[in-house]
CSV table of C-alpha atoms in Angstrom, one decimal:
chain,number,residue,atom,x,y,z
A,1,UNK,CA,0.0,0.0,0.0
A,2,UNK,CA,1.6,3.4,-0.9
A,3,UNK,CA,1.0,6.2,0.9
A,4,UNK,CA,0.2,9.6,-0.9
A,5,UNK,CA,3.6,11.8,-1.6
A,6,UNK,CA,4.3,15.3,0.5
A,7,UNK,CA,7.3,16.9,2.7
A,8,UNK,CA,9.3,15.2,4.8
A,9,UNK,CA,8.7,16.8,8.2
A,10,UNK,CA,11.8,15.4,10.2
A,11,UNK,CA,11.2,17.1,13.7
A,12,UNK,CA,13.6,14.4,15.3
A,13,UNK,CA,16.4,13.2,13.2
A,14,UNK,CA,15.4,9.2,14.0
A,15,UNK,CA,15.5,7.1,11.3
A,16,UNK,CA,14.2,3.9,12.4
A,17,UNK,CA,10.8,3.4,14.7
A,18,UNK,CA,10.1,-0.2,16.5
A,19,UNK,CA,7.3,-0.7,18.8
A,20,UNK,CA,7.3,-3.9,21.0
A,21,UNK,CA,3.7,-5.1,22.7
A,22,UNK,CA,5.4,-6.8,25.1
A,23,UNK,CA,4.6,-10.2,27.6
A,24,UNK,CA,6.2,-12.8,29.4
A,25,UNK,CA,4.8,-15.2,26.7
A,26,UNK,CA,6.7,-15.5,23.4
A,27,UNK,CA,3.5,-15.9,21.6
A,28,UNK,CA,2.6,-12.2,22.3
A,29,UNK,CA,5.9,-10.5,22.0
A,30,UNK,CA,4.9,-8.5,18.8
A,31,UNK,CA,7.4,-5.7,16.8
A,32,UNK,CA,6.4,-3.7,14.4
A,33,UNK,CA,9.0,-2.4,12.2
A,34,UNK,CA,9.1,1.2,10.4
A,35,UNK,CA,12.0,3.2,8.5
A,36,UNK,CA,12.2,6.4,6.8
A,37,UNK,CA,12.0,6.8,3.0
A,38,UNK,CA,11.9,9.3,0.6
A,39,UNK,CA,7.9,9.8,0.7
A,40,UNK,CA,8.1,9.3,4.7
A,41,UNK,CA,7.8,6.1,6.4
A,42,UNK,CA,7.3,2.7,5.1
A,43,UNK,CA,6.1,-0.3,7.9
A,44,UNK,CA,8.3,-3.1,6.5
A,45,UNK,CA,7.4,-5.9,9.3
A,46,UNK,CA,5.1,-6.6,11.8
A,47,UNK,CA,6.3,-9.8,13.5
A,48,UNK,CA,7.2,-11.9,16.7
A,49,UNK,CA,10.2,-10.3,18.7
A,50,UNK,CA,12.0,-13.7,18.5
A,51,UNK,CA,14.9,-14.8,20.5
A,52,UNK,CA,16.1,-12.2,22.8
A,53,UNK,CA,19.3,-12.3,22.5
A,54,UNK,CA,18.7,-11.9,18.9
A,55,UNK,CA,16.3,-9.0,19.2
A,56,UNK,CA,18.9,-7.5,21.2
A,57,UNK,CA,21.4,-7.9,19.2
A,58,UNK,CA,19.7,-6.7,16.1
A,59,UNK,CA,18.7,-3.0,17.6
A,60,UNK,CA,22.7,-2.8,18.8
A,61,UNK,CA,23.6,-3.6,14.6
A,62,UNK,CA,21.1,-0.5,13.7
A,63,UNK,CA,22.0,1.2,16.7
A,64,UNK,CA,25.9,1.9,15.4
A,65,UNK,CA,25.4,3.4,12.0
A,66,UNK,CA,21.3,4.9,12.9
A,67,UNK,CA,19.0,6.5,15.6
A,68,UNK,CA,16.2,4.0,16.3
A,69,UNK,CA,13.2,4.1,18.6
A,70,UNK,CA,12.0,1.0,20.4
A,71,UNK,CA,9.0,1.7,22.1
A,72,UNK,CA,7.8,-0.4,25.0
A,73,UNK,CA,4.3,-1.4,25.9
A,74,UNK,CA,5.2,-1.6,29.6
A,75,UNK,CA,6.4,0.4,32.6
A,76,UNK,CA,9.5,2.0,32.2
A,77,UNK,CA,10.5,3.6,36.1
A,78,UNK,CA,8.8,2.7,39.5
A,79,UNK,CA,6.7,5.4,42.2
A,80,UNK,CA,8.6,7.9,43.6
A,81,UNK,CA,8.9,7.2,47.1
A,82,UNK,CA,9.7,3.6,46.4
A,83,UNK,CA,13.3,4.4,45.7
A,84,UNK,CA,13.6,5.8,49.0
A,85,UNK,CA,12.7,2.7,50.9
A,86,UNK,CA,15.7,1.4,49.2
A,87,UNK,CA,17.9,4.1,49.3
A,88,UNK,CA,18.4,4.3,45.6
A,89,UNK,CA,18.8,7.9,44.1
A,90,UNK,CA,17.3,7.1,40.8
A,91,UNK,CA,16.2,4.5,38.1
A,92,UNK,CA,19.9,4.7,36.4
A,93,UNK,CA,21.2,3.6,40.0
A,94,UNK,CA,18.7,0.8,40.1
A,95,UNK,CA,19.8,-0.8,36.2
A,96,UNK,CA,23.5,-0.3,37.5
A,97,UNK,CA,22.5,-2.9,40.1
A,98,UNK,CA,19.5,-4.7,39.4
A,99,UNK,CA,19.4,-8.6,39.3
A,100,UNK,CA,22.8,-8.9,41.5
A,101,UNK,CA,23.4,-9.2,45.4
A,102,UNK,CA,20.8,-8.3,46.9
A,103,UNK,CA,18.8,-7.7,44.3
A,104,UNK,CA,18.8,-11.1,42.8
A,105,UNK,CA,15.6,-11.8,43.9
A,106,UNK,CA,14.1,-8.6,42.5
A,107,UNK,CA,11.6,-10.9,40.0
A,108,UNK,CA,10.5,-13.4,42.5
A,109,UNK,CA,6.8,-12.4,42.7
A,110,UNK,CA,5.6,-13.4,46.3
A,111,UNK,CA,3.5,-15.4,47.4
A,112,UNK,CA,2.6,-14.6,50.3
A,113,UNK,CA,2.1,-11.6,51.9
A,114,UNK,CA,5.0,-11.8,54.8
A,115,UNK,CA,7.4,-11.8,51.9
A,116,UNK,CA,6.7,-8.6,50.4
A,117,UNK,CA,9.8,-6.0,51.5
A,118,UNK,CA,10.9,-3.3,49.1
A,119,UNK,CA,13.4,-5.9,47.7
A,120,UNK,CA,11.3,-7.8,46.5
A,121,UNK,CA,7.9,-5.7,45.8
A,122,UNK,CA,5.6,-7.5,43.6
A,123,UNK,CA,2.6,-9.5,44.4
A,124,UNK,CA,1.1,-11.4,44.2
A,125,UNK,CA,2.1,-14.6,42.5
A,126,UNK,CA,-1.3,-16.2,42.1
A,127,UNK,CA,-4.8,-15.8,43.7
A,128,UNK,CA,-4.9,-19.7,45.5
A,129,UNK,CA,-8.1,-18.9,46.9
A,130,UNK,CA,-10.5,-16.2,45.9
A,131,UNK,CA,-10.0,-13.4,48.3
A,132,UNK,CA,-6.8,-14.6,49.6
A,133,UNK,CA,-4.7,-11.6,47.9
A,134,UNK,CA,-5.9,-7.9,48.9
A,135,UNK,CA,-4.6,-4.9,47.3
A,136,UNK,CA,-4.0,-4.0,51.3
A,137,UNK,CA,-1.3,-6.6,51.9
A,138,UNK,CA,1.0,-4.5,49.3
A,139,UNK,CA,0.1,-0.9,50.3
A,140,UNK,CA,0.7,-2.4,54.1
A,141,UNK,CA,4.4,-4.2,52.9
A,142,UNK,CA,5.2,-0.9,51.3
A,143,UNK,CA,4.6,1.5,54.1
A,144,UNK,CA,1.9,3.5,51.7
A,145,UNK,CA,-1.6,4.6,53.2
A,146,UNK,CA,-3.5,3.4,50.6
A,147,UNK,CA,-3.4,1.4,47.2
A,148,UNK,CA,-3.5,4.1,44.9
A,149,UNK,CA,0.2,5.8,46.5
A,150,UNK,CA,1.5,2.9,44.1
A,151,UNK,CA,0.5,4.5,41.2
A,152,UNK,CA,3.3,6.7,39.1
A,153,UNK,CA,2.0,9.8,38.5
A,154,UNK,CA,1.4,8.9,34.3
A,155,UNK,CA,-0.8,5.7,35.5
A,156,UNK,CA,-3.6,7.9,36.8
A,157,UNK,CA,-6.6,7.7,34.9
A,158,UNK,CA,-7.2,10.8,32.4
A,159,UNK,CA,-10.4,12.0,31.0
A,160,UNK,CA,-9.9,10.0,28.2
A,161,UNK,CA,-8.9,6.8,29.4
A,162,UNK,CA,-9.3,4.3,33.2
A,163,UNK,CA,-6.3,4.1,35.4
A,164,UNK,CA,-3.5,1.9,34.3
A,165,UNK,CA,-2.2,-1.0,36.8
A,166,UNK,CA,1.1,0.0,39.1
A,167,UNK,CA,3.6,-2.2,38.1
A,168,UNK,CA,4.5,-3.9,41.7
A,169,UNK,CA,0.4,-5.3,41.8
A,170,UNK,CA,0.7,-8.8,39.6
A,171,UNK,CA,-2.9,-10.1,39.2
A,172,UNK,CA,-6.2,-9.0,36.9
A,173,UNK,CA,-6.3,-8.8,33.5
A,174,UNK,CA,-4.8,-5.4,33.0
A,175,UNK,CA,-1.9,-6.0,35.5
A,176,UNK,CA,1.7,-5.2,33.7
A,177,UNK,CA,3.9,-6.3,36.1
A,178,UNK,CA,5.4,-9.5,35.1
A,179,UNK,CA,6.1,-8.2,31.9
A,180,UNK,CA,7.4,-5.4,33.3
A,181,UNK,CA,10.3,-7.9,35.1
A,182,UNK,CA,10.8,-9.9,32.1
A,183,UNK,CA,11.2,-6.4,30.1
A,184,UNK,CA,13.9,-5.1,32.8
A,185,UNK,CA,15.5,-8.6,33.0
A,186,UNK,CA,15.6,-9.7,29.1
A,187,UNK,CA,16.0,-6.3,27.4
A,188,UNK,CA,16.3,-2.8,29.3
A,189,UNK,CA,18.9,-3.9,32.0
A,190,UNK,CA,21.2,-5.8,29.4
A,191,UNK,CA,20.2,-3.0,26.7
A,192,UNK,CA,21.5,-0.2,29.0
A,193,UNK,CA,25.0,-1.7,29.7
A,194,UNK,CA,25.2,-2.1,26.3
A,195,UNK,CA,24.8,2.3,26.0
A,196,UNK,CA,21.0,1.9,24.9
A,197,UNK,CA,19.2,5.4,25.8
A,198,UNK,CA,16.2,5.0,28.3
A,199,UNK,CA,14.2,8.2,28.1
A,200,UNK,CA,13.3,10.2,29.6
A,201,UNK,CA,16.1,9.4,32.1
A,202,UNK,CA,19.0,9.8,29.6
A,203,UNK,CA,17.1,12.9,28.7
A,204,UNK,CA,14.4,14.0,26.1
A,205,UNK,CA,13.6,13.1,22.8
A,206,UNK,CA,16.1,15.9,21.5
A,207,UNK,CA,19.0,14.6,23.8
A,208,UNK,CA,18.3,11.2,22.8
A,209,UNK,CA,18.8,11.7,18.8
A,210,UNK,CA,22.3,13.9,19.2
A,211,UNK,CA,24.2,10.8,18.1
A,212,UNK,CA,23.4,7.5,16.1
A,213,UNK,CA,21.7,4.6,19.2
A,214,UNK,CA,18.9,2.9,20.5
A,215,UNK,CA,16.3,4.8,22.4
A,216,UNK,CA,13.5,2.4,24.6
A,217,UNK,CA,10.7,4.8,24.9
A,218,UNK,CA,7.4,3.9,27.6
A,219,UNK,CA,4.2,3.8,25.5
A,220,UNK,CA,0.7,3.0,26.0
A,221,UNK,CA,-0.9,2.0,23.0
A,222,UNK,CA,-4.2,2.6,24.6
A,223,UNK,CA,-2.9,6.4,24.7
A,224,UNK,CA,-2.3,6.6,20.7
A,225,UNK,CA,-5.9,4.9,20.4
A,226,UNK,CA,-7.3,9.0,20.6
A,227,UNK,CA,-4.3,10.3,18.7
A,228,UNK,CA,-5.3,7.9,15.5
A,229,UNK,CA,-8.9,8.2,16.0
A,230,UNK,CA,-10.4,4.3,17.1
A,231,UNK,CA,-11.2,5.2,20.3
A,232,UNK,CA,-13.6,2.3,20.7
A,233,UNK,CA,-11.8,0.1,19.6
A,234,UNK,CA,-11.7,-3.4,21.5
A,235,UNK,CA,-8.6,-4.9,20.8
A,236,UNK,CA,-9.3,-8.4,21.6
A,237,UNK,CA,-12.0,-8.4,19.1
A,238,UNK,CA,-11.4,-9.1,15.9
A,239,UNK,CA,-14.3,-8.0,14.0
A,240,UNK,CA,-13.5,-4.4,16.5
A,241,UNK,CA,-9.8,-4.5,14.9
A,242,UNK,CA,-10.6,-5.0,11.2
A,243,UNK,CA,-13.5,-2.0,11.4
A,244,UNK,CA,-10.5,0.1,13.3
A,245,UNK,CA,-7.9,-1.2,10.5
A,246,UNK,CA,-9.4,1.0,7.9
A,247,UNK,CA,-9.1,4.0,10.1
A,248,UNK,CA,-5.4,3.2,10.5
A,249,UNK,CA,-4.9,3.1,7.0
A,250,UNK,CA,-6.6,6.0,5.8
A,251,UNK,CA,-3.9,7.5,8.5
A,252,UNK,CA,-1.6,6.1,6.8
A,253,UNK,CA,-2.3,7.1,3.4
A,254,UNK,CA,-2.8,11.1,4.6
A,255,UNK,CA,0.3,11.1,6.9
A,256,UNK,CA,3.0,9.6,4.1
A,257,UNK,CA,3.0,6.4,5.9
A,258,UNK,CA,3.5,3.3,3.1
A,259,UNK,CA,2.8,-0.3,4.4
A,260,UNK,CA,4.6,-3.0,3.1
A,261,UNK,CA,2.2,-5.2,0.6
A,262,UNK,CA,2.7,-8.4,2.7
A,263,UNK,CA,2.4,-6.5,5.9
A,264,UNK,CA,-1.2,-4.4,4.4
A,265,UNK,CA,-2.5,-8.0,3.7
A,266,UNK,CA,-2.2,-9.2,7.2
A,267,UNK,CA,-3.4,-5.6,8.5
A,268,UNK,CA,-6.4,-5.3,6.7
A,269,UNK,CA,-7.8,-8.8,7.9
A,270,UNK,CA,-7.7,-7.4,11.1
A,271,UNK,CA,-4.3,-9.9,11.5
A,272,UNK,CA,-6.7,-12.2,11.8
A,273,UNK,CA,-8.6,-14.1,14.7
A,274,UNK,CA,-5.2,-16.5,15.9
A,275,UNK,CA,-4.6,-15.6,19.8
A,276,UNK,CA,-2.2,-12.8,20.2
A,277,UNK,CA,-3.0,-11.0,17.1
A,278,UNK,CA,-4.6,-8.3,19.5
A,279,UNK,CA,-0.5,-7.9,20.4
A,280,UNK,CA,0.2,-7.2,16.8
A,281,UNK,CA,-2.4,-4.9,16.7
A,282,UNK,CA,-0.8,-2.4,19.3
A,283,UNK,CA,2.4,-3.2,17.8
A,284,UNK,CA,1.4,-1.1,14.4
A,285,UNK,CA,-0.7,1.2,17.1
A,286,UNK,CA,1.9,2.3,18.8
A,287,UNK,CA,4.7,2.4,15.1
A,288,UNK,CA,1.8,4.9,14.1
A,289,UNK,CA,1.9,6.8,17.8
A,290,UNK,CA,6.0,7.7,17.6
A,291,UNK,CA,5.8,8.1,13.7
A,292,UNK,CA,3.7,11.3,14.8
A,293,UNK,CA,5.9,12.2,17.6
A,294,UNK,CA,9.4,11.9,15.7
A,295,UNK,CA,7.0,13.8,12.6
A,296,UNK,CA,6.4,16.8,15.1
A,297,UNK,CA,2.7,16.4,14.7
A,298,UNK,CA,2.1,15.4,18.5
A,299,UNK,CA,4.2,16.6,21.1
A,300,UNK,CA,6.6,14.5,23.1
A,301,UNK,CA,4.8,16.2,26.6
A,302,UNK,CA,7.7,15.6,28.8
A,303,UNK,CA,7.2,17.2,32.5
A,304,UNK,CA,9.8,18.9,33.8
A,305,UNK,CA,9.9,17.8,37.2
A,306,UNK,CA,13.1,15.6,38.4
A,307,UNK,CA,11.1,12.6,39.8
A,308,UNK,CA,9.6,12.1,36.0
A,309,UNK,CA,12.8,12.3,34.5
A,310,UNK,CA,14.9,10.7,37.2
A,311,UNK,CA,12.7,8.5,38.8
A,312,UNK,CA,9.3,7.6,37.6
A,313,UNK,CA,9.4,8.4,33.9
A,314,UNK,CA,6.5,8.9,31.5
A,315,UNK,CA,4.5,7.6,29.4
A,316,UNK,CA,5.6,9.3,25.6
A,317,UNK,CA,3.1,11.5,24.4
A,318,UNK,CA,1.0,12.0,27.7
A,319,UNK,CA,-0.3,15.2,28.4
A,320,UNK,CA,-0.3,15.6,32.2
A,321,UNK,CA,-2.8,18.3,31.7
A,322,UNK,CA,-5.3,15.2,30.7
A,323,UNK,CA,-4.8,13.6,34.4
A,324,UNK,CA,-8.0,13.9,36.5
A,325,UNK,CA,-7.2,15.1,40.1
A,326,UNK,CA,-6.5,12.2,42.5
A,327,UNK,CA,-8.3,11.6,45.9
A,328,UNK,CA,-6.2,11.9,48.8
């Protein structure tokens, strides 16, 4: 599918996008894949992540002679006051130390609640009996008042979308955590000794693209659903998906986006009803969502407050303006 010819805009000098839905389970670790051309953009892939060590070593191979963007469906930092339970000054201090010593049992999702300690933080592991696991046990471990102190200050709900899950709570359907470990194990703790940019804690988008490397950037694909105009979309349903498909190409088409023929195929059958086609679906969602930032037609909307760019992070294109006031 070719997209219709105009101006390059090139706000950020990036020349590859990536976006990563990611999971724990291999099945649902989705990229999609975008480089610049002379029109624009063209989506060349849209496919399983693969072998990690792979993956990883891929983005280092484009990383020396390019700027590339790998955006991450996941938590990227932790709530503010955590850090301080630990007596770490930020989330660079964390990656230079993560996964060793004391830390080596960072992942190990408790159990129980008596094991909870800022060490070890996420629960819990299962629900064995219904009831069993209260959001209380881990607001009460933590030293918080209440459940909602875990949430970072981009996980709040906004007025156009619910809450988003804090990363330490591990059960529900929406919960993020363990993906968030297997993330920070498999690919941003390795990625970052290997010189990867995290933003916004290396420093903004501007900052990031000063030299050829790999940038991980925090999305929310459910974000970039109002940016692209399917705002009711249901992702898990694939009769929602292939009704939203055509809205994503006719974005496409106007924005000097081109779509790879085999890759337009798969899109425009909704990528079919196969489990974890809902992952690739987000995939392109968010390739489209940092296409528009690195275009300068949404803004990046990084606050400038230290425990946001040292701590917490952000989700990319967020405007904290959106976030409705909190209870206290």
């Amino acid at each position: 599918m070719t997209s219709q010819a105009f101006p390059e805009p090139r706000k950020y000098p990036v020349e590859h996008i990536w976006h990563a839905d990611w999971s724990i389970s291999a099945k649902s670790r989705w990229v999609a894949k975008a480089r610049r051309n002379t029109s624009g953009w063209l989506i060349y892939a849209i496919e399983p992540v693969g072998l990690l060590n792979q993956f990883r070593q891929s983005l280092s191979q484009y990383g020396r002679d390019h700027a590339l963007w790998l955006g991450l469906d996941m938590p990227v930092g932790f709530v503010d006051h955590w850090y301080d339970g630990v007596n770490i000054q930020d989330f660079k201090s964390l990656l230079d130390i993560i996964f060793t010593g004391k830390w080596d049992s960072f992942s190990d999702v408790c159990t129980n609640p008596d094991e909870i300690t800022h060490h070890r933080p996420f629960y819990p592991k299962t629900a064995r009996v219904k009831g069993s696991v209260k959001r209380e046990h881990l607001a009460d471990a933590l030293g918080v008042s209440s459940f909602d102190k875990l949430y970072r200050l981009c996980e709040g709900a906004t007025y156009h979308r619910p809450a988003a899950c804090p990363s330490f709570w591990t059960l529900g359907a929406n919960q993020v955590g363990k993906a968030m470990l297997h993330g920070l194990e498999h690919l941003i703790t390795p990625g970052y000794r290997d010189g990867f940019n995290i933003w916004p804690f290396t420093g903004d988008l501007s900052t990031c693209c000063q030299q050829n490397g790999v940038t991980l950037i925090e999305t929310y694909p459910g974000e970039i659903y109002g940016w692209l105009g399917i705002d009711e979309v249901t992702k898990s349903n694939h009769k929602s998906r292939t009704l939203a498909i055509a809205t994503l190409i006719d974005y496409a088409v106007g924005n000097g986006i081109e779509i790879n023929t085999a890759v337009a195929a798969d899109i425009k059958s909704g990528f079919g009803p196969d489990e974890g086609k809902d992952d690739a679906f987000d995939a392109l969602v968010g390739a489209l969502g940092l296409i528009l930032i690195a275009d300068g037609k949404h803004p990046e909307y990084l606050p400038d407050r230290p425990i946001i760019r040292k701590r917490e992070g952000w989700i990319i294109g967020m405007d904290i303006g959106s976030l409705k006031p909190r209870t206290k």
